């Protein structure tokens, strides 16, 4: 029964990561603690490995479809790891249940904003969904260089304004720092913070945001594991089958993402965010009142 539960949970979490770019740690830790009986501290370490490896493999699968924005993802991940240490330090100054209530409010606001953006009158971001043209089918992915370019038309000489490139890169770095701080501050987040930042702040389409978020999650998980090197306790009897099942689920999730429109993916992710927000807020309120 334990093996069946491990594989089933791994498939479900991998499916969520592959299809929506979220639902990793915030679903994995409760599964490891309440279903498989791991200690909470050990579960967070196991989750970092499971989610990190699954996200890395999942991002490579999306990369074959040209959805991963490598420049944005690497900048986001590196700056996020640095800022997460500051967020972790600030975390110790605030009551954990108050933090989780604030986190629930944050992702609820992000979900509402994404639902508004995916409404019938919304249009796809020009940075990731350029118009069809010679040699480019509608909706074809762009290169990283294109994403760092301004969304307005280049000058007559065909050269992109250096100032616009610098502004774009500054936005990426600022968003990465903010997400890293929030992830360290709240102790949870991952795709629930990264995907809204990529879509709302940087204008990526939902498919690209999901794919790129997996790269960022892998980098952040790797950084957190390095910080625990030498002190972490790995239960490989649980981690190995869970990770293999999650990787298989992420491939299935990628196929789901291939078949759905950007608006449908946005609404599905927003619905998952709302469900998580309600769960986190309820748990935190019960702890505060109890």
mmCIF file of C-alpha atoms in Angstrom:
data_model
loop_
_atom_site.group_PDB
_atom_site.id
_atom_site.type_symbol
_atom_site.label_atom_id
_atom_site.label_comp_id
_atom_site.label_asym_id
_atom_site.label_seq_id
_atom_site.Cartn_x
_atom_site.Cartn_y
_atom_site.Cartn_z
ATOM 1 C CA UNK A 1 0.000 0.000 0.000
ATOM 2 C CA UNK A 2 2.861 2.391 0.834
ATOM 3 C CA UNK A 3 4.503 1.753 -2.539
ATOM 4 C CA UNK A 4 1.195 2.247 -4.356
ATOM 5 C CA UNK A 5 0.553 5.489 -2.448
ATOM 6 C CA UNK A 6 4.086 6.719 -3.197
ATOM 7 C CA UNK A 7 3.750 6.088 -6.917
ATOM 8 C CA UNK A 8 0.237 7.528 -7.077
ATOM 9 C CA UNK A 9 1.195 10.710 -5.254
ATOM 10 C CA UNK A 10 4.329 11.079 -7.356
ATOM 11 C CA UNK A 11 2.326 10.808 -10.568
ATOM 12 C CA UNK A 12 -0.197 13.401 -9.345
ATOM 13 C CA UNK A 13 2.438 15.926 -8.274
ATOM 14 C CA UNK A 14 4.476 15.412 -11.442
ATOM 15 C CA UNK A 15 1.320 15.936 -13.498
ATOM 16 C CA UNK A 16 0.665 19.232 -11.703
ATOM 17 C CA UNK A 17 4.244 20.436 -12.232
ATOM 18 C CA UNK A 18 4.384 19.420 -15.876
ATOM 19 C CA UNK A 19 1.003 20.893 -16.806
ATOM 20 C CA UNK A 20 0.850 24.000 -14.607
ATOM 21 C CA UNK A 21 4.376 24.691 -13.358
ATOM 22 C CA UNK A 22 3.115 24.699 -9.753
ATOM 23 C CA UNK A 23 1.929 22.407 -7.017
ATOM 24 C CA UNK A 24 5.365 20.966 -6.242
ATOM 25 C CA UNK A 25 6.548 21.503 -2.672
ATOM 26 C CA UNK A 26 3.225 22.738 -1.343
ATOM 27 C CA UNK A 27 1.649 19.414 -2.357
ATOM 28 C CA UNK A 28 4.676 17.153 -1.850
ATOM 29 C CA UNK A 29 5.419 18.050 1.788
ATOM 30 C CA UNK A 30 1.874 17.302 3.075
ATOM 31 C CA UNK A 31 1.859 14.055 1.071
ATOM 32 C CA UNK A 32 5.159 12.943 2.596
ATOM 33 C CA UNK A 33 4.102 13.900 6.136
ATOM 34 C CA UNK A 34 0.443 12.875 6.305
ATOM 35 C CA UNK A 35 0.350 9.935 3.888
ATOM 36 C CA UNK A 36 3.856 8.457 4.021
ATOM 37 C CA UNK A 37 4.630 9.343 7.644
ATOM 38 C CA UNK A 38 7.869 11.310 7.240
ATOM 39 C CA UNK A 39 9.085 13.826 9.806
ATOM 40 C CA UNK A 40 8.258 17.395 8.625
ATOM 41 C CA UNK A 41 11.926 18.473 8.523
ATOM 42 C CA UNK A 42 12.886 15.339 6.599
ATOM 43 C CA UNK A 43 9.885 15.835 4.299
ATOM 44 C CA UNK A 44 11.018 19.330 3.279
ATOM 45 C CA UNK A 45 14.438 17.945 2.329
ATOM 46 C CA UNK A 46 12.904 15.043 0.409
ATOM 47 C CA UNK A 47 10.567 17.491 -1.326
ATOM 48 C CA UNK A 48 13.470 19.656 -2.491
ATOM 49 C CA UNK A 49 15.083 16.663 -4.189
ATOM 50 C CA UNK A 50 11.857 15.257 -5.658
ATOM 51 C CA UNK A 51 10.569 18.587 -6.941
ATOM 52 C CA UNK A 52 13.987 19.820 -8.095
ATOM 53 C CA UNK A 53 14.776 16.742 -10.186
ATOM 54 C CA UNK A 54 11.228 16.539 -11.558
ATOM 55 C CA UNK A 55 11.224 20.229 -12.484
ATOM 56 C CA UNK A 56 14.619 19.915 -14.211
ATOM 57 C CA UNK A 57 13.526 16.923 -16.295
ATOM 58 C CA UNK A 58 10.191 18.611 -17.007
ATOM 59 C CA UNK A 59 11.894 21.796 -18.200
ATOM 60 C CA UNK A 60 14.002 19.781 -20.649
ATOM 61 C CA UNK A 61 10.815 18.251 -22.031
ATOM 62 C CA UNK A 62 9.278 21.701 -22.543
ATOM 63 C CA UNK A 63 12.569 22.941 -24.024
ATOM 64 C CA UNK A 64 12.131 20.542 -26.937
ATOM 65 C CA UNK A 65 8.969 22.488 -27.785
ATOM 66 C CA UNK A 66 10.884 25.785 -27.575
ATOM 67 C CA UNK A 67 8.960 27.125 -24.590
ATOM 68 C CA UNK A 68 11.738 27.565 -22.021
ATOM 69 C CA UNK A 69 13.150 31.107 -21.919
ATOM 70 C CA UNK A 70 16.656 30.190 -20.788
ATOM 71 C CA UNK A 71 18.009 33.713 -20.284
ATOM 72 C CA UNK A 72 15.036 34.748 -18.169
ATOM 73 C CA UNK A 73 14.981 31.463 -16.244
ATOM 74 C CA UNK A 74 18.687 31.503 -15.381
ATOM 75 C CA UNK A 75 18.614 35.187 -14.342
ATOM 76 C CA UNK A 76 15.449 34.584 -12.333
ATOM 77 C CA UNK A 77 16.888 31.518 -10.619
ATOM 78 C CA UNK A 78 20.291 32.957 -9.739
ATOM 79 C CA UNK A 79 18.934 36.239 -8.355
ATOM 80 C CA UNK A 80 16.158 34.339 -6.588
ATOM 81 C CA UNK A 81 18.603 32.061 -4.752
ATOM 82 C CA UNK A 82 20.527 35.098 -3.502
ATOM 83 C CA UNK A 83 17.379 36.897 -2.311
ATOM 84 C CA UNK A 84 15.957 33.773 -0.667
ATOM 85 C CA UNK A 85 18.633 33.941 2.055
ATOM 86 C CA UNK A 86 17.434 37.437 3.017
ATOM 87 C CA UNK A 87 13.831 36.250 2.945
ATOM 88 C CA UNK A 88 14.729 33.288 5.161
ATOM 89 C CA UNK A 89 16.366 35.614 7.691
ATOM 90 C CA UNK A 90 13.285 37.870 7.736
ATOM 91 C CA UNK A 91 11.083 34.785 8.140
ATOM 92 C CA UNK A 92 12.453 34.181 11.642
ATOM 93 C CA UNK A 93 11.079 37.514 12.834
ATOM 94 C CA UNK A 94 7.399 36.804 12.075
ATOM 95 C CA UNK A 95 4.935 34.214 13.382
ATOM 96 C CA UNK A 96 4.780 31.282 10.874
ATOM 97 C CA UNK A 97 0.970 31.152 10.821
ATOM 98 C CA UNK A 98 0.747 34.882 10.155
ATOM 99 C CA UNK A 99 3.235 34.369 7.322
ATOM 100 C CA UNK A 100 1.107 31.632 5.782
ATOM 101 C CA UNK A 101 -2.015 33.784 6.010
ATOM 102 C CA UNK A 102 -0.170 36.534 4.154
ATOM 103 C CA UNK A 103 1.004 33.988 1.588
ATOM 104 C CA UNK A 104 -2.564 32.797 1.046
ATOM 105 C CA UNK A 105 -3.631 36.390 0.423
ATOM 106 C CA UNK A 106 -0.744 36.915 -1.996
ATOM 107 C CA UNK A 107 -1.495 33.933 -4.193
ATOM 108 C CA UNK A 108 -5.224 34.711 -4.087
ATOM 109 C CA UNK A 109 -4.512 38.216 -5.436
ATOM 110 C CA UNK A 110 -2.224 36.728 -8.102
ATOM 111 C CA UNK A 111 -4.906 34.218 -9.110
ATOM 112 C CA UNK A 112 -7.528 36.966 -9.503
ATOM 113 C CA UNK A 113 -5.112 39.057 -11.578
ATOM 114 C CA UNK A 114 -4.368 36.104 -13.845
ATOM 115 C CA UNK A 115 -8.061 35.303 -14.266
ATOM 116 C CA UNK A 116 -8.678 38.933 -15.241
ATOM 117 C CA UNK A 117 -5.828 38.779 -17.740
ATOM 118 C CA UNK A 118 -7.179 35.580 -19.293
ATOM 119 C CA UNK A 119 -10.632 37.051 -19.883
ATOM 120 C CA UNK A 120 -12.328 37.084 -23.292
ATOM 121 C CA UNK A 121 -10.964 40.530 -24.144
ATOM 122 C CA UNK A 122 -7.361 39.694 -23.291
ATOM 123 C CA UNK A 123 -4.730 39.400 -25.970
ATOM 124 C CA UNK A 124 -1.554 37.305 -25.919
ATOM 125 C CA UNK A 125 1.620 39.140 -24.901
ATOM 126 C CA UNK A 126 3.588 40.348 -27.893
ATOM 127 C CA UNK A 127 6.870 39.300 -26.310
ATOM 128 C CA UNK A 128 6.018 35.634 -26.520
ATOM 129 C CA UNK A 129 3.351 35.372 -29.161
ATOM 130 C CA UNK A 130 4.466 37.359 -32.196
ATOM 131 C CA UNK A 131 2.291 37.610 -35.235
ATOM 132 C CA UNK A 132 2.691 34.961 -37.887
ATOM 133 C CA UNK A 133 4.948 35.796 -40.747
ATOM 134 C CA UNK A 134 7.228 34.263 -43.362
ATOM 135 C CA UNK A 135 8.848 31.202 -41.859
ATOM 136 C CA UNK A 136 7.062 31.612 -38.514
ATOM 137 C CA UNK A 137 3.717 29.963 -37.756
ATOM 138 C CA UNK A 138 1.279 31.712 -35.454
ATOM 139 C CA UNK A 139 2.251 31.348 -31.808
ATOM 140 C CA UNK A 140 5.741 30.039 -32.553
ATOM 141 C CA UNK A 141 8.219 30.558 -29.694
ATOM 142 C CA UNK A 142 10.787 33.291 -29.873
ATOM 143 C CA UNK A 143 14.445 33.270 -28.937
ATOM 144 C CA UNK A 144 15.818 34.608 -25.668
ATOM 145 C CA UNK A 145 17.305 37.544 -27.525
ATOM 146 C CA UNK A 146 13.853 38.461 -28.782
ATOM 147 C CA UNK A 147 12.464 38.314 -25.252
ATOM 148 C CA UNK A 148 15.113 40.733 -24.025
ATOM 149 C CA UNK A 149 14.242 43.141 -26.818
ATOM 150 C CA UNK A 150 11.560 45.805 -26.375
ATOM 151 C CA UNK A 151 8.046 44.987 -27.484
ATOM 152 C CA UNK A 152 7.923 48.001 -29.788
ATOM 153 C CA UNK A 153 9.171 47.943 -33.362
ATOM 154 C CA UNK A 154 12.942 48.349 -33.795
ATOM 155 C CA UNK A 155 14.379 51.460 -35.457
ATOM 156 C CA UNK A 156 14.839 51.804 -39.183
ATOM 157 C CA UNK A 157 18.375 50.457 -38.889
ATOM 158 C CA UNK A 158 16.996 47.287 -37.328
ATOM 159 C CA UNK A 159 18.898 47.803 -34.074
ATOM 160 C CA UNK A 160 17.188 47.500 -30.712
ATOM 161 C CA UNK A 161 17.582 50.339 -28.225
ATOM 162 C CA UNK A 162 20.228 49.512 -25.623
ATOM 163 C CA UNK A 163 18.196 51.378 -23.015
ATOM 164 C CA UNK A 164 15.179 49.173 -23.680
ATOM 165 C CA UNK A 165 17.296 46.030 -23.345
ATOM 166 C CA UNK A 166 18.735 47.248 -20.043
ATOM 167 C CA UNK A 167 15.229 48.065 -18.773
ATOM 168 C CA UNK A 168 14.006 44.605 -19.745
ATOM 169 C CA UNK A 169 16.942 42.926 -17.993
ATOM 170 C CA UNK A 170 16.409 45.109 -14.917
ATOM 171 C CA UNK A 171 12.756 43.979 -14.757
ATOM 172 C CA UNK A 172 13.850 40.336 -14.928
ATOM 173 C CA UNK A 173 16.415 40.827 -12.148
ATOM 174 C CA UNK A 174 13.943 42.776 -9.971
ATOM 175 C CA UNK A 175 11.229 40.135 -10.411
ATOM 176 C CA UNK A 176 13.731 37.372 -9.627
ATOM 177 C CA UNK A 177 14.863 39.131 -6.450
ATOM 178 C CA UNK A 178 11.274 39.705 -5.343
ATOM 179 C CA UNK A 179 10.236 36.099 -5.991
ATOM 180 C CA UNK A 180 13.363 34.756 -4.270
ATOM 181 C CA UNK A 181 12.710 36.916 -1.218
ATOM 182 C CA UNK A 182 9.047 35.888 -1.063
ATOM 183 C CA UNK A 183 9.937 32.204 -1.446
ATOM 184 C CA UNK A 184 12.460 32.428 1.388
ATOM 185 C CA UNK A 185 10.168 34.608 3.495
ATOM 186 C CA UNK A 186 7.077 32.418 3.205
ATOM 187 C CA UNK A 187 8.945 29.103 3.083
ATOM 188 C CA UNK A 188 6.636 27.970 0.285
ATOM 189 C CA UNK A 189 5.852 29.372 -3.090
ATOM 190 C CA UNK A 190 7.727 27.931 -6.029
ATOM 191 C CA UNK A 191 5.524 27.953 -9.097
ATOM 192 C CA UNK A 192 2.717 29.708 -7.226
ATOM 193 C CA UNK A 193 4.902 32.824 -7.069
ATOM 194 C CA UNK A 194 7.080 32.330 -10.161
ATOM 195 C CA UNK A 195 4.365 31.750 -12.769
ATOM 196 C CA UNK A 196 2.336 34.883 -11.875
ATOM 197 C CA UNK A 197 5.559 36.945 -11.863
ATOM 198 C CA UNK A 198 6.528 35.679 -15.312
ATOM 199 C CA UNK A 199 3.080 36.321 -16.785
ATOM 200 C CA UNK A 200 2.017 39.497 -14.997
ATOM 201 C CA UNK A 201 5.356 41.298 -14.576
ATOM 202 C CA UNK A 202 7.326 40.080 -17.600
ATOM 203 C CA UNK A 203 4.499 39.413 -20.069
ATOM 204 C CA UNK A 204 5.314 35.790 -20.917
ATOM 205 C CA UNK A 205 2.558 33.640 -22.314
ATOM 206 C CA UNK A 206 1.241 30.986 -19.951
ATOM 207 C CA UNK A 207 2.913 28.032 -21.773
ATOM 208 C CA UNK A 208 6.291 29.813 -21.666
ATOM 209 C CA UNK A 209 5.800 30.836 -18.029
ATOM 210 C CA UNK A 210 5.044 27.243 -17.023
ATOM 211 C CA UNK A 211 8.099 25.893 -18.858
ATOM 212 C CA UNK A 212 10.435 28.605 -17.560
ATOM 213 C CA UNK A 213 9.140 28.278 -14.002
ATOM 214 C CA UNK A 214 10.289 24.642 -13.984
ATOM 215 C CA UNK A 215 13.844 25.768 -14.720
ATOM 216 C CA UNK A 216 13.659 28.351 -11.917
ATOM 217 C CA UNK A 217 12.235 25.780 -9.473
ATOM 218 C CA UNK A 218 15.075 23.381 -10.312
ATOM 219 C CA UNK A 219 17.690 26.096 -9.656
ATOM 220 C CA UNK A 220 16.064 27.185 -6.392
ATOM 221 C CA UNK A 221 15.721 23.588 -5.188
ATOM 222 C CA UNK A 222 19.353 22.891 -6.005
ATOM 223 C CA UNK A 223 20.469 25.980 -4.077
ATOM 224 C CA UNK A 224 18.397 24.978 -1.053
ATOM 225 C CA UNK A 225 19.795 21.433 -1.125
ATOM 226 C CA UNK A 226 23.346 22.793 -1.228
ATOM 227 C CA UNK A 227 22.556 24.914 1.839
ATOM 228 C CA UNK A 228 21.546 21.710 3.663
ATOM 229 C CA UNK A 229 24.554 19.690 2.496
ATOM 230 C CA UNK A 230 26.022 17.611 5.288
ATOM 231 C CA UNK A 231 23.009 17.933 7.567
ATOM 232 C CA UNK A 232 20.173 16.563 5.412
ATOM 233 C CA UNK A 233 18.691 13.110 5.968
ATOM 234 C CA UNK A 234 17.503 11.410 2.763
ATOM 235 C CA UNK A 235 15.041 8.515 2.882
ATOM 236 C CA UNK A 236 15.901 7.005 -0.495
ATOM 237 C CA UNK A 237 13.352 4.195 -0.113
ATOM 238 C CA UNK A 238 10.665 6.878 -0.431
ATOM 239 C CA UNK A 239 12.502 9.469 -2.526
ATOM 240 C CA UNK A 240 13.558 7.165 -5.394
ATOM 241 C CA UNK A 241 10.123 5.734 -6.350
ATOM 242 C CA UNK A 242 8.401 9.078 -5.623
ATOM 243 C CA UNK A 243 10.815 10.931 -7.923
ATOM 244 C CA UNK A 244 10.536 8.360 -10.734
ATOM 245 C CA UNK A 245 6.736 8.524 -10.572
ATOM 246 C CA UNK A 246 6.804 12.335 -10.485
ATOM 247 C CA UNK A 247 9.046 12.451 -13.569
ATOM 248 C CA UNK A 248 6.634 10.152 -15.421
ATOM 249 C CA UNK A 249 3.766 12.381 -14.304
ATOM 250 C CA UNK A 250 5.575 15.505 -15.523
ATOM 251 C CA UNK A 251 5.793 14.047 -19.040
ATOM 252 C CA UNK A 252 2.060 13.387 -18.942
ATOM 253 C CA UNK A 253 1.534 16.935 -17.686
ATOM 254 C CA UNK A 254 3.551 18.306 -20.578
ATOM 255 C CA UNK A 255 1.267 16.472 -23.014
ATOM 256 C CA UNK A 256 -1.742 18.021 -21.249
ATOM 257 C CA UNK A 257 -0.174 21.468 -21.593
ATOM 258 C CA UNK A 258 0.414 20.830 -25.310
ATOM 259 C CA UNK A 259 -3.303 20.262 -25.863
ATOM 260 C CA UNK A 260 -4.677 23.236 -23.929
ATOM 261 C CA UNK A 261 -4.822 26.894 -24.884
ATOM 262 C CA UNK A 262 -2.925 29.542 -22.918
ATOM 263 C CA UNK A 263 -6.165 30.918 -21.449
ATOM 264 C CA UNK A 264 -7.281 27.458 -20.321
ATOM 265 C CA UNK A 265 -3.917 26.838 -18.669
ATOM 266 C CA UNK A 266 -4.112 30.231 -16.957
ATOM 267 C CA UNK A 267 -7.563 29.515 -15.558
ATOM 268 C CA UNK A 268 -6.526 26.028 -14.401
ATOM 269 C CA UNK A 269 -3.459 27.424 -12.641
ATOM 270 C CA UNK A 270 -5.521 30.199 -11.046
ATOM 271 C CA UNK A 271 -8.045 27.623 -9.804
ATOM 272 C CA UNK A 272 -5.214 25.588 -8.256
ATOM 273 C CA UNK A 273 -3.869 28.758 -6.604
ATOM 274 C CA UNK A 274 -7.294 29.578 -5.151
ATOM 275 C CA UNK A 275 -7.678 26.032 -3.781
ATOM 276 C CA UNK A 276 -4.232 26.192 -2.169
ATOM 277 C CA UNK A 277 -4.945 29.671 -0.758
ATOM 278 C CA UNK A 278 -8.138 28.431 0.887
ATOM 279 C CA UNK A 279 -6.356 25.383 2.335
ATOM 280 C CA UNK A 280 -3.391 27.390 3.657
ATOM 281 C CA UNK A 281 -5.598 30.151 5.096
ATOM 282 C CA UNK A 282 -7.893 27.643 6.814
ATOM 283 C CA UNK A 283 -4.982 25.685 8.312
ATOM 284 C CA UNK A 284 -3.271 28.857 9.523
ATOM 285 C CA UNK A 285 -6.445 30.295 11.075
ATOM 286 C CA UNK A 286 -7.131 27.036 12.898
ATOM 287 C CA UNK A 287 -3.574 27.058 14.261
ATOM 288 C CA UNK A 288 -3.853 30.704 15.370
ATOM 289 C CA UNK A 289 -7.256 30.197 17.009
ATOM 290 C CA UNK A 290 -6.340 26.849 18.519
#
